[in-house]
DNA sequence: CGGGCTTTGTGAACATGTGCACGTGTTCGG
DNA sequence: CCGAACACGTGCACATGTTCACAAAGCCCG
């Protein structure tokens, strides 16, 4: 099981970055080993889940001791593909696109913003936070030249599907969609979405039901 | 089942806003009725799921015909608690907080930014996109005066837990956390998170495995 | 007014995810 | 060298979520 045959469940993959962040904190504190219980507390889950999740990566723990923080962090980084940077392109140089380009957290975590792209030629040539704006048509060229594998859609909803098509066409296989629209991508392309209003609407549901049905 | 006893599953709740957005599009097109199949296509899910999800709201469809767009949209808005606005407070007037305050999508969808709050007194009194910055200590007052039920955490990770505590303390029962940190909230408080770097790391995992294991 | 067509609503099978409980390997004190 | 405490790894039962497949219900047309 812990050998080559592993296929890591989606739910586990989604938690790995949380564990990794906790491990990074422990590294800063010079903590050498950590138990599943401690890690669970830091990651906000329960200990059994931590152990099961980590077991998909291999048997990296030691019974009676715990996990070696540095070694586990390394293995996890390797599994997540974070041993090297992933340059990203942001499509859409409007409010949202510029805000994202200005956000330092990306580069810091290994996702430097290599390029900005927009369909509006008036914006081409501008510099946003030191990153030049190119035209959408240049995607394939930029992808090859800068080794871009991840595209971020920061356009209005109506343009999102076209942009997704352009990204896929250019061979960019991972897409993070900020536009409030459902988009479809070809088989083999990864798609994740971040929808702020949607999150608020979900909160609204629970708030409303608490108010209404509460004692 | 379709009576009063329904308790809507989490997974369904998370999809309702997507359906609602699709219904809004249909309304603009003056479409009177819609089938589960069409709605499924628009929402990017399968038709059986749409029918099951909608059945939790009640039996609002007509066999052989479909769903009345306007009526369904109304019922769904009611269920989601979107028949009135939900003023929100953004905590943290830094880069992210300001960008969020500037983002028009919130107000448009019924979540006006009623106040900005920061722990740094130097920022208090500033205007961001027409919204004044208050001090963190004023949360309880602002909550009462403006009827705020939702708080958005847009601070650095280290401050996130303290802010969450302050929000809960002030009686704000719904929290959307943008800080890259795991935070815990008291029983009865809703918490959702948006973590950009985490999303990219998940994409990185799949990208890496596609590259490595692909034929 | 009856038969055929459409589309919902839902029971049941299946898939995925979670959490307990415990066997097993490791450490350490005496 | 032994026993007790510790903590991982995992089998198993349970909970949640997804999909299929079909009966029931409504519409339309001749």
PDB file of C-alpha atoms in Angstrom, chain B residues 22-126:
ATOM      1  CA  UNK B  22     -27.237  30.579 -13.521  1.00  0.00           C
ATOM      2  CA  UNK B  23     -30.842  31.473 -12.809  1.00  0.00           C
ATOM      3  CA  UNK B  24     -29.908  35.152 -12.826  1.00  0.00           C
ATOM      4  CA  UNK B  25     -28.482  34.719 -16.324  1.00  0.00           C
ATOM      5  CA  UNK B  26     -31.646  32.987 -17.467  1.00  0.00           C
ATOM      6  CA  UNK B  27     -33.741  35.782 -16.025  1.00  0.00           C
ATOM      7  CA  UNK B  28     -31.784  38.306 -18.064  1.00  0.00           C
ATOM      8  CA  UNK B  29     -32.501  36.269 -21.178  1.00  0.00           C
ATOM      9  CA  UNK B  30     -36.204  36.308 -20.281  1.00  0.00           C
ATOM     10  CA  UNK B  31     -36.205  32.530 -20.142  1.00  0.00           C
ATOM     11  CA  UNK B  32     -39.369  31.401 -18.368  1.00  0.00           C
ATOM     12  CA  UNK B  33     -38.580  27.788 -17.504  1.00  0.00           C
ATOM     13  CA  UNK B  34     -35.480  25.643 -17.332  1.00  0.00           C
ATOM     14  CA  UNK B  35     -34.874  21.909 -17.186  1.00  0.00           C
ATOM     15  CA  UNK B  36     -32.521  20.257 -14.745  1.00  0.00           C
ATOM     16  CA  UNK B  37     -30.414  19.266 -17.709  1.00  0.00           C
ATOM     17  CA  UNK B  38     -29.960  22.820 -18.937  1.00  0.00           C
ATOM     18  CA  UNK B  39     -29.304  24.121 -15.451  1.00  0.00           C
ATOM     19  CA  UNK B  40     -26.784  21.346 -14.892  1.00  0.00           C
ATOM     20  CA  UNK B  41     -24.921  22.350 -18.001  1.00  0.00           C
ATOM     21  CA  UNK B  42     -24.786  25.975 -16.902  1.00  0.00           C
ATOM     22  CA  UNK B  43     -23.653  25.087 -13.401  1.00  0.00           C
ATOM     23  CA  UNK B  44     -21.112  22.533 -14.530  1.00  0.00           C
ATOM     24  CA  UNK B  45     -22.604  19.551 -12.715  1.00  0.00           C
ATOM     25  CA  UNK B  46     -24.818  16.632 -13.739  1.00  0.00           C
ATOM     26  CA  UNK B  47     -28.578  16.731 -14.000  1.00  0.00           C
ATOM     27  CA  UNK B  48     -29.340  14.182 -11.284  1.00  0.00           C
ATOM     28  CA  UNK B  49     -27.403  16.267  -8.808  1.00  0.00           C
ATOM     29  CA  UNK B  50     -29.345  19.378  -9.754  1.00  0.00           C
ATOM     30  CA  UNK B  51     -32.655  17.622  -9.208  1.00  0.00           C
ATOM     31  CA  UNK B  52     -31.596  16.190  -5.892  1.00  0.00           C
ATOM     32  CA  UNK B  53     -30.186  19.527  -4.721  1.00  0.00           C
ATOM     33  CA  UNK B  54     -33.320  21.417  -5.715  1.00  0.00           C
ATOM     34  CA  UNK B  55     -35.543  18.814  -4.098  1.00  0.00           C
ATOM     35  CA  UNK B  56     -34.098  19.813  -0.723  1.00  0.00           C
ATOM     36  CA  UNK B  57     -35.641  23.240  -1.203  1.00  0.00           C
ATOM     37  CA  UNK B  58     -39.039  21.745  -1.915  1.00  0.00           C
ATOM     38  CA  UNK B  59     -40.903  20.467  -4.954  1.00  0.00           C
ATOM     39  CA  UNK B  60     -40.642  23.527  -7.091  1.00  0.00           C
ATOM     40  CA  UNK B  61     -40.419  21.814 -10.456  1.00  0.00           C
ATOM     41  CA  UNK B  62     -43.143  20.606 -12.790  1.00  0.00           C
ATOM     42  CA  UNK B  63     -42.750  17.190 -14.370  1.00  0.00           C
ATOM     43  CA  UNK B  64     -42.591  17.290 -18.110  1.00  0.00           C
ATOM     44  CA  UNK B  65     -41.856  21.024 -18.011  1.00  0.00           C
ATOM     45  CA  UNK B  66     -38.988  21.997 -15.756  1.00  0.00           C
ATOM     46  CA  UNK B  67     -38.545  24.749 -13.192  1.00  0.00           C
ATOM     47  CA  UNK B  68     -40.062  28.224 -13.345  1.00  0.00           C
ATOM     48  CA  UNK B  69     -36.956  30.395 -13.419  1.00  0.00           C
ATOM     49  CA  UNK B  70     -38.324  33.371 -11.537  1.00  0.00           C
ATOM     50  CA  UNK B  71     -40.071  31.364  -8.847  1.00  0.00           C
ATOM     51  CA  UNK B  72     -37.087  29.106  -8.287  1.00  0.00           C
ATOM     52  CA  UNK B  73     -34.728  32.084  -8.102  1.00  0.00           C
ATOM     53  CA  UNK B  74     -36.972  33.655  -5.506  1.00  0.00           C
ATOM     54  CA  UNK B  75     -37.203  30.536  -3.377  1.00  0.00           C
ATOM     55  CA  UNK B  76     -33.481  30.033  -3.579  1.00  0.00           C
ATOM     56  CA  UNK B  77     -32.714  33.616  -2.619  1.00  0.00           C
ATOM     57  CA  UNK B  78     -35.002  33.238   0.345  1.00  0.00           C
ATOM     58  CA  UNK B  79     -33.335  30.022   1.409  1.00  0.00           C
ATOM     59  CA  UNK B  80     -29.872  31.542   1.080  1.00  0.00           C
ATOM     60  CA  UNK B  81     -30.933  34.606   3.031  1.00  0.00           C
ATOM     61  CA  UNK B  82     -30.262  36.912   0.120  1.00  0.00           C
ATOM     62  CA  UNK B  83     -33.534  38.812   0.252  1.00  0.00           C
ATOM     63  CA  UNK B  84     -31.749  41.509   2.217  1.00  0.00           C
ATOM     64  CA  UNK B  85     -28.227  42.962   2.286  1.00  0.00           C
ATOM     65  CA  UNK B  86     -25.555  41.693   4.650  1.00  0.00           C
ATOM     66  CA  UNK B  87     -23.194  44.483   5.637  1.00  0.00           C
ATOM     67  CA  UNK B  88     -19.654  43.197   6.154  1.00  0.00           C
ATOM     68  CA  UNK B  89     -16.635  44.487   8.021  1.00  0.00           C
ATOM     69  CA  UNK B  90     -13.147  43.982   6.656  1.00  0.00           C
ATOM     70  CA  UNK B  91     -10.465  43.617   9.301  1.00  0.00           C
ATOM     71  CA  UNK B  92      -7.034  44.699   8.111  1.00  0.00           C
ATOM     72  CA  UNK B  93      -6.579  47.805   6.001  1.00  0.00           C
ATOM     73  CA  UNK B  94      -3.360  46.673   4.335  1.00  0.00           C
ATOM     74  CA  UNK B  95      -2.898  45.704   0.714  1.00  0.00           C
ATOM     75  CA  UNK B  96      -5.401  42.903   0.740  1.00  0.00           C
ATOM     76  CA  UNK B  97      -8.003  44.695   2.830  1.00  0.00           C
ATOM     77  CA  UNK B  98      -7.884  47.727   0.581  1.00  0.00           C
ATOM     78  CA  UNK B  99      -8.098  45.605  -2.544  1.00  0.00           C
ATOM     79  CA  UNK B 100     -11.158  43.834  -1.155  1.00  0.00           C
ATOM     80  CA  UNK B 101     -12.765  47.137  -0.192  1.00  0.00           C
ATOM     81  CA  UNK B 102     -12.217  48.334  -3.741  1.00  0.00           C
ATOM     82  CA  UNK B 103     -13.732  45.232  -5.261  1.00  0.00           C
ATOM     83  CA  UNK B 104     -17.178  46.185  -6.466  1.00  0.00           C
ATOM     84  CA  UNK B 105     -18.488  42.633  -6.631  1.00  0.00           C
ATOM     85  CA  UNK B 106     -19.410  42.560  -2.956  1.00  0.00           C
ATOM     86  CA  UNK B 107     -21.863  45.415  -2.872  1.00  0.00           C
ATOM     87  CA  UNK B 108     -23.338  44.331  -6.161  1.00  0.00           C
ATOM     88  CA  UNK B 109     -24.160  40.920  -4.736  1.00  0.00           C
ATOM     89  CA  UNK B 110     -25.641  42.207  -1.514  1.00  0.00           C
ATOM     90  CA  UNK B 111     -22.613  42.388   0.748  1.00  0.00           C
ATOM     91  CA  UNK B 112     -21.759  46.089   1.116  1.00  0.00           C
ATOM     92  CA  UNK B 113     -18.522  46.876   2.915  1.00  0.00           C
ATOM     93  CA  UNK B 114     -19.881  48.843   5.849  1.00  0.00           C
ATOM     94  CA  UNK B 115     -16.618  49.352   7.684  1.00  0.00           C
ATOM     95  CA  UNK B 116     -12.884  48.762   7.669  1.00  0.00           C
ATOM     96  CA  UNK B 117     -11.037  48.049  10.854  1.00  0.00           C
ATOM     97  CA  UNK B 118      -7.339  47.937  11.718  1.00  0.00           C
ATOM     98  CA  UNK B 119      -5.205  47.527  14.828  1.00  0.00           C
ATOM     99  CA  UNK B 120      -2.835  50.278  13.680  1.00  0.00           C
ATOM    100  CA  UNK B 121      -4.068  53.635  14.975  1.00  0.00           C
ATOM    101  CA  UNK B 122      -2.092  55.413  12.264  1.00  0.00           C
ATOM    102  CA  UNK B 123      -4.562  54.028   9.732  1.00  0.00           C
ATOM    103  CA  UNK B 124      -7.672  54.993  11.659  1.00  0.00           C
ATOM    104  CA  UNK B 125      -9.588  57.817  10.013  1.00  0.00           C
ATOM    105  CA  UNK B 126      -8.297  57.124   6.519  1.00  0.00           C
TER     106      UNK B 126
END
